[in-house]
XYZ file of C-alpha atoms in Angstrom:
720
model
C 23.944 -29.474 64.331
C 20.953 -27.152 64.428
C 20.796 -24.365 61.806
C 19.487 -21.025 63.080
C 18.130 -18.825 60.310
C 18.636 -15.242 61.392
C 15.687 -12.849 60.884
C 15.670 -10.079 58.320
C 16.321 -7.490 61.004
C 18.279 -8.404 64.107
C 17.438 -9.342 66.765
C 13.875 -10.222 65.707
C 12.404 -12.755 68.128
C 15.799 -14.302 68.982
C 17.611 -14.136 72.289
C 21.059 -13.383 70.902
C 22.838 -14.294 74.145
C 21.361 -17.795 74.054
C 22.247 -18.144 70.358
C 25.802 -17.072 71.190
C 26.057 -19.828 73.809
C 24.840 -22.403 71.290
C 27.428 -21.247 68.767
C 30.250 -21.389 71.303
C 29.176 -24.909 72.318
C 29.143 -25.990 68.628
C 25.463 -27.072 68.792
C 24.145 -24.527 66.246
C 25.119 -22.954 62.940
C 24.038 -19.549 61.538
C 22.174 -18.914 58.292
C 22.680 -15.277 57.182
C 20.784 -15.464 53.872
C 17.704 -13.490 55.010
C 19.491 -10.740 56.960
C 19.030 -7.230 55.580
C 19.796 -5.184 58.684
C 22.127 -6.007 61.572
C 22.869 -3.167 64.023
C 26.353 -3.404 65.507
C 25.138 -3.549 69.106
C 23.247 -6.757 68.341
C 26.102 -8.244 66.328
C 28.411 -7.654 69.286
C 26.137 -9.827 71.474
C 25.742 -12.494 68.800
C 29.484 -12.788 68.017
C 30.939 -12.312 71.502
C 33.876 -14.638 72.211
C 33.864 -16.165 68.711
C 36.854 -16.450 66.411
C 36.528 -16.570 62.632
C 39.268 -19.144 62.147
C 38.237 -21.479 64.979
C 34.456 -20.966 64.649
C 34.122 -20.647 60.868
C 31.856 -23.698 60.661
C 29.244 -22.368 63.089
C 29.493 -18.764 61.880
C 29.077 -19.751 58.206
C 30.537 -16.395 57.167
C 31.270 -17.395 53.598
C 30.920 -14.334 51.396
C 28.456 -16.155 49.136
C 25.832 -16.161 51.896
C 26.456 -12.653 53.217
C 25.370 -9.410 51.629
C 28.140 -6.894 51.128
C 26.745 -4.568 53.794
C 26.283 -7.248 56.431
C 29.747 -8.668 55.707
C 31.279 -5.261 56.366
C 29.437 -4.922 59.663
C 30.442 -8.421 60.799
C 34.027 -7.588 59.886
C 33.908 -4.377 61.909
C 32.538 -6.168 64.971
C 35.163 -8.925 64.791
C 37.956 -6.415 64.197
C 36.871 -4.326 67.152
C 37.172 -7.428 69.354
C 40.559 -8.357 67.934
C 39.267 -10.955 65.477
C 40.505 -11.413 61.910
C 38.904 -9.401 59.113
C 36.260 -10.988 56.873
C 36.777 -10.295 53.198
C 33.574 -8.846 51.858
C 32.577 -9.814 48.401
C 32.759 -7.135 45.708
C 29.568 -5.387 44.791
C 28.066 -7.144 41.790
C 24.809 -6.316 40.090
C 22.881 -9.579 40.331
C 21.206 -9.042 36.986
C 24.182 -7.664 35.096
C 24.989 -9.865 32.084
C 28.302 -11.676 32.153
C 29.912 -10.514 28.929
C 33.192 -12.248 29.681
C 34.588 -14.189 32.593
C 38.285 -14.713 33.257
C 38.972 -18.462 33.351
C 40.455 -20.029 36.420
C 44.208 -19.760 36.639
C 46.118 -22.565 34.992
C 49.243 -23.756 36.794
C 52.404 -23.147 34.797
C 54.338 -26.342 34.077
C 57.790 -26.723 32.653
C 57.882 -26.965 28.869
C 54.082 -26.822 28.676
C 52.483 -23.962 26.755
C 49.640 -22.263 28.566
C 46.798 -21.425 26.179
C 45.565 -17.859 25.980
C 42.298 -16.927 27.680
C 40.476 -17.051 24.380
C 41.559 -20.650 23.792
C 40.337 -21.942 27.150
C 37.076 -23.846 27.069
C 34.739 -24.004 30.044
C 32.263 -26.875 29.974
C 32.585 -26.859 26.174
C 30.925 -23.450 26.072
C 32.432 -20.262 24.616
C 33.794 -17.772 27.111
C 32.312 -14.792 25.306
C 28.556 -14.937 25.832
C 26.569 -12.010 24.446
C 23.813 -10.846 26.790
C 20.185 -11.204 25.869
C 17.911 -8.236 25.179
C 16.231 -8.813 28.527
C 19.546 -8.675 30.378
C 20.561 -5.470 28.648
C 17.213 -3.878 29.400
C 17.353 -4.968 33.047
C 20.842 -3.522 33.422
C 19.745 -0.272 31.802
C 16.714 -0.094 34.084
C 18.893 -0.548 37.169
C 21.286 2.136 35.957
C 18.434 4.615 35.490
C 17.010 3.811 38.930
C 20.413 4.229 40.544
C 20.844 7.588 38.850
C 17.400 8.979 39.707
C 16.642 7.274 43.024
C 19.963 5.974 44.342
C 22.014 4.952 46.086
C 24.279 4.883 43.051
C 27.427 4.371 45.122
C 26.205 1.657 47.473
C 24.537 1.691 50.859
C 27.322 3.743 52.471
C 28.021 6.014 49.523
C 29.591 9.458 49.689
C 28.102 12.341 47.702
C 30.308 15.309 46.920
C 27.564 17.803 46.099
C 26.005 20.784 47.832
C 22.739 18.959 48.458
C 21.627 15.361 48.187
C 18.316 16.653 46.837
C 20.266 17.988 43.854
C 21.720 14.536 43.222
C 18.553 12.431 43.440
C 15.307 13.614 41.903
C 12.754 11.042 43.075
C 11.961 9.334 46.361
C 12.308 12.386 48.614
C 10.219 12.789 51.770
C 10.529 16.226 53.300
C 10.449 16.929 57.044
C 7.016 17.869 58.293
C 8.349 21.141 59.707
C 10.294 22.807 56.926
C 12.101 26.045 56.306
C 11.368 27.879 53.072
C 14.348 28.303 50.783
C 14.395 31.851 49.457
C 17.767 31.770 47.713
C 19.360 28.950 45.801
C 22.866 29.595 47.169
C 25.214 27.589 49.354
C 23.439 25.240 51.749
C 24.818 26.821 54.889
C 24.065 30.395 53.780
C 20.384 30.064 52.838
C 17.968 32.685 54.100
C 15.013 30.952 55.733
C 11.564 31.588 57.005
C 9.477 29.128 58.985
C 6.481 27.295 57.546
C 3.659 25.838 59.561
C 2.400 22.377 58.694
C -0.194 19.931 59.925
C -0.199 16.137 60.105
C -1.676 15.845 56.611
C 1.338 17.499 55.059
C -0.469 20.658 53.891
C 1.479 23.883 54.312
C 0.580 27.460 55.172
C 3.158 29.795 53.703
C 4.049 32.826 55.779
C 5.786 34.518 52.842
C 4.366 35.908 49.668
C 4.099 33.491 46.799
C 5.973 34.235 43.580
C 3.791 35.150 40.609
C 3.748 32.750 37.722
C 5.605 33.832 34.616
C 3.512 35.223 31.826
C 2.582 32.755 29.125
C 3.749 33.516 25.601
C 0.847 33.345 23.200
C -2.735 32.288 23.665
C -4.022 28.761 23.288
C -6.532 28.143 20.509
C -8.669 25.258 19.351
C -6.352 24.891 16.353
C -3.072 24.841 18.215
C -4.094 23.460 21.585
C -3.283 24.942 24.966
C -0.117 26.965 25.338
C 2.368 25.722 27.877
C 4.273 28.071 30.190
C 7.838 28.776 29.113
C 9.109 27.992 32.627
C 7.738 25.764 35.391
C 6.346 27.448 38.464
C 8.456 27.498 41.602
C 7.873 24.388 43.676
C 6.798 25.224 47.218
C 5.407 21.922 48.506
C 6.999 18.555 49.097
C 5.300 15.467 50.509
C 6.097 14.681 54.112
C 4.589 11.207 53.994
C 3.815 8.305 51.715
C 1.776 5.203 52.264
C -0.612 2.574 50.989
C -4.039 1.082 51.646
C -4.809 -2.591 51.241
C -7.249 -5.318 52.168
C -6.428 -8.154 54.590
C -8.327 -11.410 54.925
C -10.515 -11.699 57.990
C -8.780 -14.957 58.896
C -5.507 -13.108 59.550
C -4.693 -12.059 63.104
C -1.513 -9.980 62.939
C 0.856 -8.260 60.547
C 4.382 -6.893 60.712
C 5.736 -3.708 59.109
C 9.219 -3.083 57.784
C 10.286 0.486 57.015
C 13.530 2.183 56.145
C 15.277 4.927 54.237
C 18.676 6.356 53.410
C 19.886 8.923 55.959
C 22.552 11.342 54.676
C 24.791 13.175 57.135
C 27.271 15.961 56.535
C 30.667 14.650 57.672
C 34.304 14.560 56.628
C 35.170 12.190 53.822
C 37.438 9.235 54.397
C 38.819 9.484 50.872
C 38.334 12.928 49.323
C 40.613 15.856 50.092
C 40.209 19.561 49.389
C 42.823 21.850 47.852
C 44.469 22.315 51.246
C 44.855 18.579 51.693
C 42.245 18.320 54.426
C 39.307 15.952 54.481
C 36.474 17.244 52.347
C 32.976 17.793 53.667
C 30.645 15.339 51.950
C 27.303 13.603 52.458
C 27.611 10.055 53.843
C 24.678 7.684 53.538
C 23.590 5.525 56.463
C 20.907 2.888 55.798
C 18.184 2.825 58.433
C 15.832 -0.163 58.536
C 13.425 -1.188 61.262
C 10.864 -3.915 61.785
C 7.826 -3.415 63.968
C 6.523 -5.854 66.540
C 3.473 -7.883 65.566
C 0.454 -5.610 65.062
C -2.889 -7.126 65.977
C -5.637 -6.737 63.382
C -8.341 -4.935 65.345
C -10.404 -1.944 64.285
C -9.026 1.460 65.225
C -5.887 3.546 64.906
C -2.537 1.802 64.921
C -0.230 2.965 67.688
C 2.486 5.167 66.131
C 5.651 3.166 65.632
C 8.967 5.013 65.793
C 11.321 3.304 63.377
C 14.614 4.545 64.798
C 15.164 6.138 68.238
C 17.392 8.858 66.775
C 14.886 10.169 64.250
C 11.340 11.470 64.500
C 10.077 9.197 61.735
C 6.929 7.187 62.420
C 4.619 4.737 60.774
C 1.017 5.660 61.454
C -2.103 3.901 60.292
C -5.646 2.794 60.784
C -7.537 -0.491 60.538
C -11.189 -0.576 59.501
C -13.604 -3.455 59.229
C -14.991 -4.277 55.788
C -17.468 -7.098 56.176
C -15.478 -10.059 57.442
C -12.182 -8.582 56.223
C -9.991 -5.597 57.093
C -8.956 -2.446 55.241
C -5.610 -1.129 56.441
C -3.968 2.219 55.686
C -0.296 2.796 56.560
C 1.798 5.955 56.242
C 5.502 6.597 56.656
C 5.642 10.134 58.102
C 8.751 12.264 58.416
C 7.967 14.331 61.525
C 11.435 15.797 61.872
C 12.174 19.529 62.015
C 14.415 20.820 59.267
C 17.602 22.351 60.697
C 18.895 25.720 59.584
C 22.093 24.193 58.212
C 22.681 20.945 56.300
C 18.960 20.563 55.850
C 19.068 17.357 53.858
C 19.920 15.569 57.092
C 16.218 15.796 57.970
C 15.045 14.478 54.595
C 14.342 10.821 53.824
C 15.847 9.376 50.654
C 15.062 6.014 49.063
C 12.107 5.420 51.438
C 10.643 1.923 51.720
C 7.558 0.606 53.453
C 6.483 -3.027 53.363
C 4.027 -5.227 55.246
C 3.636 -8.972 55.658
C 2.008 -11.481 57.951
C 3.299 -11.913 61.507
C 2.006 -15.478 61.761
C 2.403 -18.733 59.868
C -0.475 -17.767 57.573
C 1.459 -15.892 54.916
C -1.033 -15.217 52.082
C -3.215 -12.744 53.996
C -3.578 -9.988 51.376
C -6.634 -10.164 49.128
C -8.239 -8.173 46.322
C -8.818 -4.540 47.162
C -12.500 -3.881 47.721
C -14.164 -1.761 45.042
C -17.801 -1.121 45.740
C -19.639 0.586 42.895
C -23.352 0.565 42.275
C -24.598 0.135 38.687
C -27.015 3.016 39.231
C -24.240 5.523 39.891
C -22.684 5.421 36.437
C -23.673 5.184 32.800
C -24.950 1.676 31.881
C -22.481 1.401 29.045
C -19.629 2.450 31.286
C -20.648 -0.031 33.969
C -20.848 -2.843 31.398
C -17.377 -1.903 30.138
C -15.986 -1.968 33.675
C -17.502 -5.397 34.285
C -15.978 -6.644 31.054
C -12.544 -5.383 32.135
C -13.036 -7.045 35.516
C -13.666 -10.350 33.782
C -10.778 -10.089 31.329
C -8.270 -9.075 33.999
C -9.604 -11.188 36.857
C -6.200 -12.831 37.293
C -4.448 -9.456 37.524
C -5.520 -8.505 41.025
C -5.086 -5.055 42.526
C -4.053 -5.730 46.110
C -3.237 -2.185 47.205
C -3.326 1.447 46.221
C -0.402 3.761 46.908
C -0.624 7.233 48.390
C 2.019 9.302 46.660
C 3.916 6.167 45.660
C 3.508 2.869 43.794
C 2.918 -0.500 45.437
C 4.282 -3.888 44.381
C 2.642 -7.149 45.477
C 4.421 -10.488 45.836
C 1.761 -13.072 45.052
C 1.516 -16.438 46.741
C 3.007 -19.432 44.949
C 0.547 -20.938 42.490
C -2.120 -18.261 43.085
C -3.082 -14.916 41.624
C -5.735 -13.843 44.135
C -3.508 -13.833 47.228
C -0.338 -11.935 48.100
C 2.250 -12.585 50.809
C 3.968 -9.200 50.872
C 3.229 -5.624 49.834
C 5.985 -3.059 49.410
C 6.175 0.491 48.110
C 7.980 1.360 44.888
C 9.122 4.911 44.223
C 9.492 4.026 40.549
C 6.811 1.420 39.836
C 7.279 -0.930 36.908
C 5.122 -3.494 35.156
C 6.110 -6.070 32.589
C 3.763 -5.819 29.594
C 3.699 -9.122 27.699
C 4.213 -8.998 23.985
C 1.020 -9.341 21.967
C 1.204 -11.326 18.746
C -1.482 -11.667 16.137
C -2.681 -15.229 15.404
C -0.540 -17.155 12.971
C -1.762 -18.498 9.659
C -2.175 -21.981 11.094
C -4.423 -20.721 13.888
C -6.650 -18.975 11.369
C -6.731 -21.953 9.007
C -4.203 -23.245 6.514
C -6.486 -22.378 3.590
C -6.568 -18.688 4.475
C -4.833 -16.512 1.862
C -3.368 -13.207 3.063
C -1.034 -12.369 0.154
C -2.055 -8.898 -1.098
C -0.884 -9.638 -4.633
C -2.913 -12.833 -4.823
C -6.014 -11.152 -3.382
C -5.668 -8.266 -5.854
C -5.867 -10.730 -8.765
C -8.690 -12.929 -7.399
C -12.266 -13.092 -8.605
C -15.284 -12.876 -6.297
C -15.620 -16.656 -6.041
C -11.900 -17.044 -5.410
C -11.984 -14.409 -2.672
C -14.794 -16.264 -0.944
C -12.741 -19.476 -0.856
C -9.556 -17.696 0.232
C -11.053 -15.513 3.002
C -13.933 -17.625 4.329
C -11.526 -19.722 6.502
C -11.041 -16.587 8.596
C -14.764 -16.493 9.408
C -14.821 -20.208 10.196
C -11.803 -19.895 12.505
C -13.470 -17.015 14.362
C -16.680 -19.034 14.718
C -14.739 -21.993 16.119
C -13.021 -19.703 18.636
C -16.400 -18.311 19.774
C -17.711 -21.868 20.268
C -14.706 -22.723 22.432
C -15.263 -19.645 24.595
C -18.928 -20.551 25.105
C -17.862 -23.782 26.741
C -15.859 -21.789 29.287
C -18.719 -19.556 30.454
C -19.882 -22.033 33.104
C -16.472 -21.816 34.760
C -16.648 -18.041 35.200
C -19.398 -18.118 37.842
C -19.993 -14.445 38.824
C -18.838 -13.259 35.381
C -21.240 -15.497 33.432
C -23.607 -12.673 32.392
C -20.719 -10.457 31.341
C -19.172 -13.308 29.377
C -22.416 -13.966 27.519
C -22.691 -10.270 26.607
C -19.114 -10.320 25.307
C -19.782 -13.412 23.220
C -22.902 -11.751 21.793
C -20.708 -8.873 20.628
C -18.272 -11.377 19.134
C -21.106 -13.047 17.225
C -22.182 -9.655 15.926
C -18.630 -8.913 14.743
C -18.515 -12.305 12.990
C -21.766 -11.509 11.222
C -20.343 -8.167 10.064
C -17.226 -9.898 8.702
C -19.452 -12.356 6.830
C -21.481 -9.426 5.461
C -18.273 -7.925 4.100
C -17.493 -11.161 2.269
C -21.056 -11.347 0.921
C -20.769 -7.754 -0.303
C -17.773 -8.679 -2.452
C -19.900 -11.363 -4.105
C -22.879 -9.108 -4.808
C -21.378 -5.671 -5.593
C -19.018 -5.404 -8.568
C -17.830 -1.921 -7.554
C -17.025 -3.083 -4.042
C -15.098 -6.026 -5.515
C -13.109 -3.728 -7.801
C -12.363 -1.335 -4.914
C -11.217 -4.279 -2.773
C -8.875 -5.435 -5.538
C -7.642 -1.854 -5.951
C -6.934 -1.685 -2.196
C -4.881 -4.889 -2.223
C -2.894 -3.783 -5.268
C -2.128 -0.382 -3.746
C -1.162 -1.856 -0.372
C 1.017 -4.446 -2.097
C 2.876 -1.775 -4.093
C 3.371 0.627 -1.176
C 4.603 -2.145 1.113
C 7.164 -3.473 -1.371
C 8.401 -0.067 -2.538
C 8.702 1.200 1.051
C 10.944 -1.747 1.941
C 12.924 -1.233 -1.260
C 13.445 2.486 -0.551
C 14.482 1.778 3.035
C 17.187 -0.659 1.952
C 18.377 1.713 -0.743
C 18.776 4.497 1.838
C 21.001 2.139 3.810
C 23.249 1.817 0.791
C 22.344 -1.794 0.092
C 22.478 -3.149 -3.441
C 19.101 -4.848 -3.768
C 16.644 -5.596 -6.557
C 12.924 -5.042 -6.037
C 12.199 -8.555 -7.301
C 13.987 -9.943 -4.243
C 11.727 -7.934 -1.931
C 8.503 -8.612 -3.842
C 7.715 -11.913 -2.104
C 4.653 -13.102 -0.187
C 6.121 -12.608 3.284
C 6.663 -8.891 2.576
C 3.187 -8.211 1.182
C 0.794 -10.210 3.373
C -1.932 -9.060 5.720
C -2.274 -10.156 9.293
C -5.557 -11.960 10.003
C -6.962 -9.258 12.315
C -6.274 -6.607 9.653
C -8.356 -8.438 7.052
C -11.119 -9.004 9.611
C -11.167 -5.292 10.513
C -11.370 -4.309 6.859
C -14.132 -6.801 5.995
C -16.424 -5.818 8.873
C -16.238 -2.157 7.776
C -16.841 -2.687 4.046
C -20.688 -2.648 4.143
C -20.972 0.641 6.057
C -18.355 2.342 3.864
C -19.970 1.135 0.660
C -23.644 1.818 1.500
C -24.242 5.411 2.642
C -27.554 4.353 4.177
C -26.221 1.348 6.065
C -27.454 1.142 9.716
C -23.889 0.752 11.007
C -23.220 4.155 9.487
C -26.309 6.271 10.045
C -28.655 4.654 12.584
C -29.530 7.030 15.415
C -28.644 4.610 18.208
C -27.102 1.526 16.583
C -24.398 3.219 14.488
C -20.902 1.878 15.171
C -17.513 3.546 15.434
C -14.949 0.736 15.385
C -11.850 1.158 17.531
C -8.801 -0.831 16.510
C -6.895 -1.459 19.751
C -3.523 -3.106 19.372
C -0.012 -2.550 20.788
C 2.530 -0.406 18.976
C 4.011 -2.204 16.024
C 1.134 -4.644 15.729
C -0.212 -3.361 12.411
C -2.914 -0.771 13.153
C -1.643 1.634 10.493
C -1.727 -0.986 7.748
C -5.338 -1.803 8.614
C -6.685 1.725 8.323
C -4.503 2.515 5.317
C -6.179 -0.431 3.629
C -9.602 1.049 4.387
C -8.329 4.400 3.102
C -7.381 2.864 -0.251
C -10.747 1.083 -0.463
C -12.628 4.299 0.275
C -10.904 6.525 -2.295
C -11.081 3.780 -4.942
C -14.797 3.207 -4.296
C -15.561 6.939 -4.570
C -14.090 6.993 -8.081
C -16.157 3.960 -9.111
C -19.424 5.217 -7.604
C -19.094 8.584 -9.344
C -21.433 11.391 -8.396
C -23.773 10.729 -5.462
C -26.451 13.270 -4.482
C -24.860 15.762 -6.854
C -21.387 15.421 -5.344
C -18.484 14.153 -7.433
C -16.469 11.194 -6.221
C -13.318 12.660 -7.752
C -13.327 15.830 -5.635
C -13.297 16.660 -1.977
C -11.622 15.150 1.059
C -12.198 11.421 1.517
C -10.212 10.669 4.679
C -9.053 12.748 7.644
C -6.215 11.525 9.866
C -5.088 13.263 13.035
C -2.185 12.540 15.357
C -1.302 14.219 18.629
C 2.486 13.843 18.498
C 4.584 15.723 15.960
C 7.086 12.952 15.287
C 4.267 10.436 14.932
C 2.509 12.814 12.534
C 5.558 12.969 10.260
C 6.069 9.209 10.303
C 2.449 8.390 9.577
C 2.280 11.082 6.893
C 5.193 9.408 5.113
C 3.447 6.031 5.205
C 0.167 7.516 3.996
C 2.041 9.342 1.208
C 3.532 6.055 0.032
C 0.007 4.639 -0.252
C -1.280 7.674 -2.186
C 1.672 7.377 -4.556
C 0.767 3.723 -5.152
C -2.873 4.674 -5.794
C -1.803 7.404 -8.198
C 0.443 4.995 -10.100
C -2.526 2.639 -10.549
C -4.759 5.518 -11.660
C -2.308 6.652 -14.310
C -2.240 3.156 -15.776
C -6.077 3.068 -16.024
C -7.344 6.676 -16.047
C -10.638 5.744 -17.674
C -11.487 3.510 -14.713
C -10.094 5.514 -11.813
C -10.671 9.032 -13.128
C -8.621 11.892 -14.509
C -8.268 13.762 -11.206
C -5.014 12.787 -9.424
C -5.028 11.344 -5.948
C -3.606 13.922 -3.543
C -2.490 14.163 0.061
C -1.862 17.256 2.187
C -0.680 18.037 5.695
C -2.014 20.683 8.052
C -0.179 21.171 11.323
C -1.705 24.370 12.732
C -1.086 28.087 12.363
C 2.048 28.047 14.516
C 3.803 26.135 11.710
C 1.831 26.765 8.523
C -0.703 29.461 7.581
C -4.365 28.579 7.823
C -5.716 31.006 5.190
C -4.669 32.269 1.771
C -4.085 35.835 2.938
C -2.001 34.530 5.833
C 0.045 32.448 3.402
C 0.784 35.486 1.238
C 1.851 37.565 4.229
C 3.933 34.676 5.556
C 5.850 34.361 2.290
C 6.388 38.110 2.059
C 7.734 38.545 5.581
C 9.533 35.280 6.300
C 10.728 33.871 2.996
C 11.162 36.982 0.886
C 9.218 35.405 -1.986
C 6.892 38.330 -2.582
C 7.336 39.262 -6.273
C 5.275 41.330 -8.657
C 4.438 40.685 -12.285
C 4.631 43.315 -15.006
C 1.027 44.198 -14.264
C 1.893 44.922 -10.650
C -0.100 41.994 -9.188
C 1.692 39.257 -7.206
C 2.314 35.830 -8.657
C 0.038 33.051 -7.452
C 2.109 30.777 -5.271
C 1.151 27.225 -4.294
C 2.790 26.006 -1.140
C 2.816 22.322 -0.216
C 3.481 21.292 3.402
């Protein structure tokens, strides 16, 4: 028996009458797995004269192969022709984790005890299976998308709200010819005034625009720009969305699929008002269409009307780009907004996708980006080429216009795609980045802060030199790969040259510890301070949780060890911090500002806190330089742009300063009599910037203005 796989959108290229004859003669069987849209008029032709009970084998209407929507439509068609009803499967989120599954029913037998559901074993696996973090996150993501984009209640949902645009906040395409809403009252009682629009979606308002609300306060360089207290009234909505992409010159035709959710104001089948009559609600109707094959020839694409009942078109243009094609497609809502129930002319949950119309499926290639080196800064161009090399397997196939685009890559390839589709809420999976393990950096590498704090210069060389050797070995391996990069060979060689320079700087840091006693002492001071702050921070955290723990249990190597990249970052910066005349620090063109780029939680803070401890310890050992004391002044400035991040990082930095101060108090003759201090400045909106402002602030806000017997105010120190 021949199996006929139905197209995604009926009828496709099939002659449904002929297929119906084959089904009735028992020479063919249907495969519904790919169907996403099946209009009832086509189903009526396909299923004419068929009976579910007698023709179940050829219909293959098992609920496991039918989507819920298609099953309902098939049931309606069969019921309308007097056929039995097909039970549709319940709506199930495909990615929802199965927390618990009811076991199959167990037949009751006389005098035999039936175990409870928690005693039943299924394939020797426990019934209760906790979901993974990925499953929970995926379910949460779907819940957020359903709430913001919809449809939260299924493809034929009912919405009991005044407007659908109040229910869903993203994925709205307005009609090209809109009416301006002057009052936010009931939908049917809105006062309106016509707007004129053009095909690009720009609008010419025929009413006076509302003035923006006055801004409280004035932005300053200290506080940043001041934001308005209220957003401005929104007067423009997009009437189209689309994408541009590149198609291989070997392709001959493509096919477009477009659709959206159409909401109509009708009477509910379920909800009743206070009088017991059917309530007026918004009912969703999914609309999906598939275009005929579109030939890839230069010029404008003939406008394609997706559905005969709605003035919604897909427009586009094809341009030649060498031997390939650049295609731009737009889904345009050219409807006119009615005076009442206006959301009927809006498009919700819009989708636009494109794929090949021939047997050659992987027709989409890298999007062309032509940029001349002479049109940008040489350093910027070199950086862009480096990014191109590093991310050569992450190809950008398309660019969205007012929307994101997702590409389905070909099997086993990264430079070809088989399908492009729009995404109202684009998403990208960012892989977790882990620092190299100890084994990768060499088994002889020592990263224990306590052990490094108590090591001599010769011992440090033996314990840290494996890091340099491991980096050198990695560079040698990468050099062997340059020949495989072809067009990126020059960029790869430049990158390896920078790697070699970084290795040399790390080696210079190690050599400095051998030659400079003060640098060695500051390095030991840094490791001791970092060790103490790390251990005591963990101890304090567990104490706040109410745990009964001893600090000796926490003070173990795994809780006080560096990560390899942190030690490397610290070593390559030691020479320029130690020597005020070092070229990395003061050369006019060759000076370096090192950027530590690592994902959140990877250990950036620990790295620069280590350099902070080294710097303030070295200043105390070097004493006065050029008439300036090493015990006074500001050694390190840290700035953060987010308030919560500022507080968190300030706490971590304070723990380090406390550790440094504890070390200083044990050896004041070595580390000086002046205490280590830390302060926080968060701008004049929160704390005063000047002494006179501080005095006035205390007098007016805190009521702490007091006079001494002599009539002069007390001196007040305020710490923030």
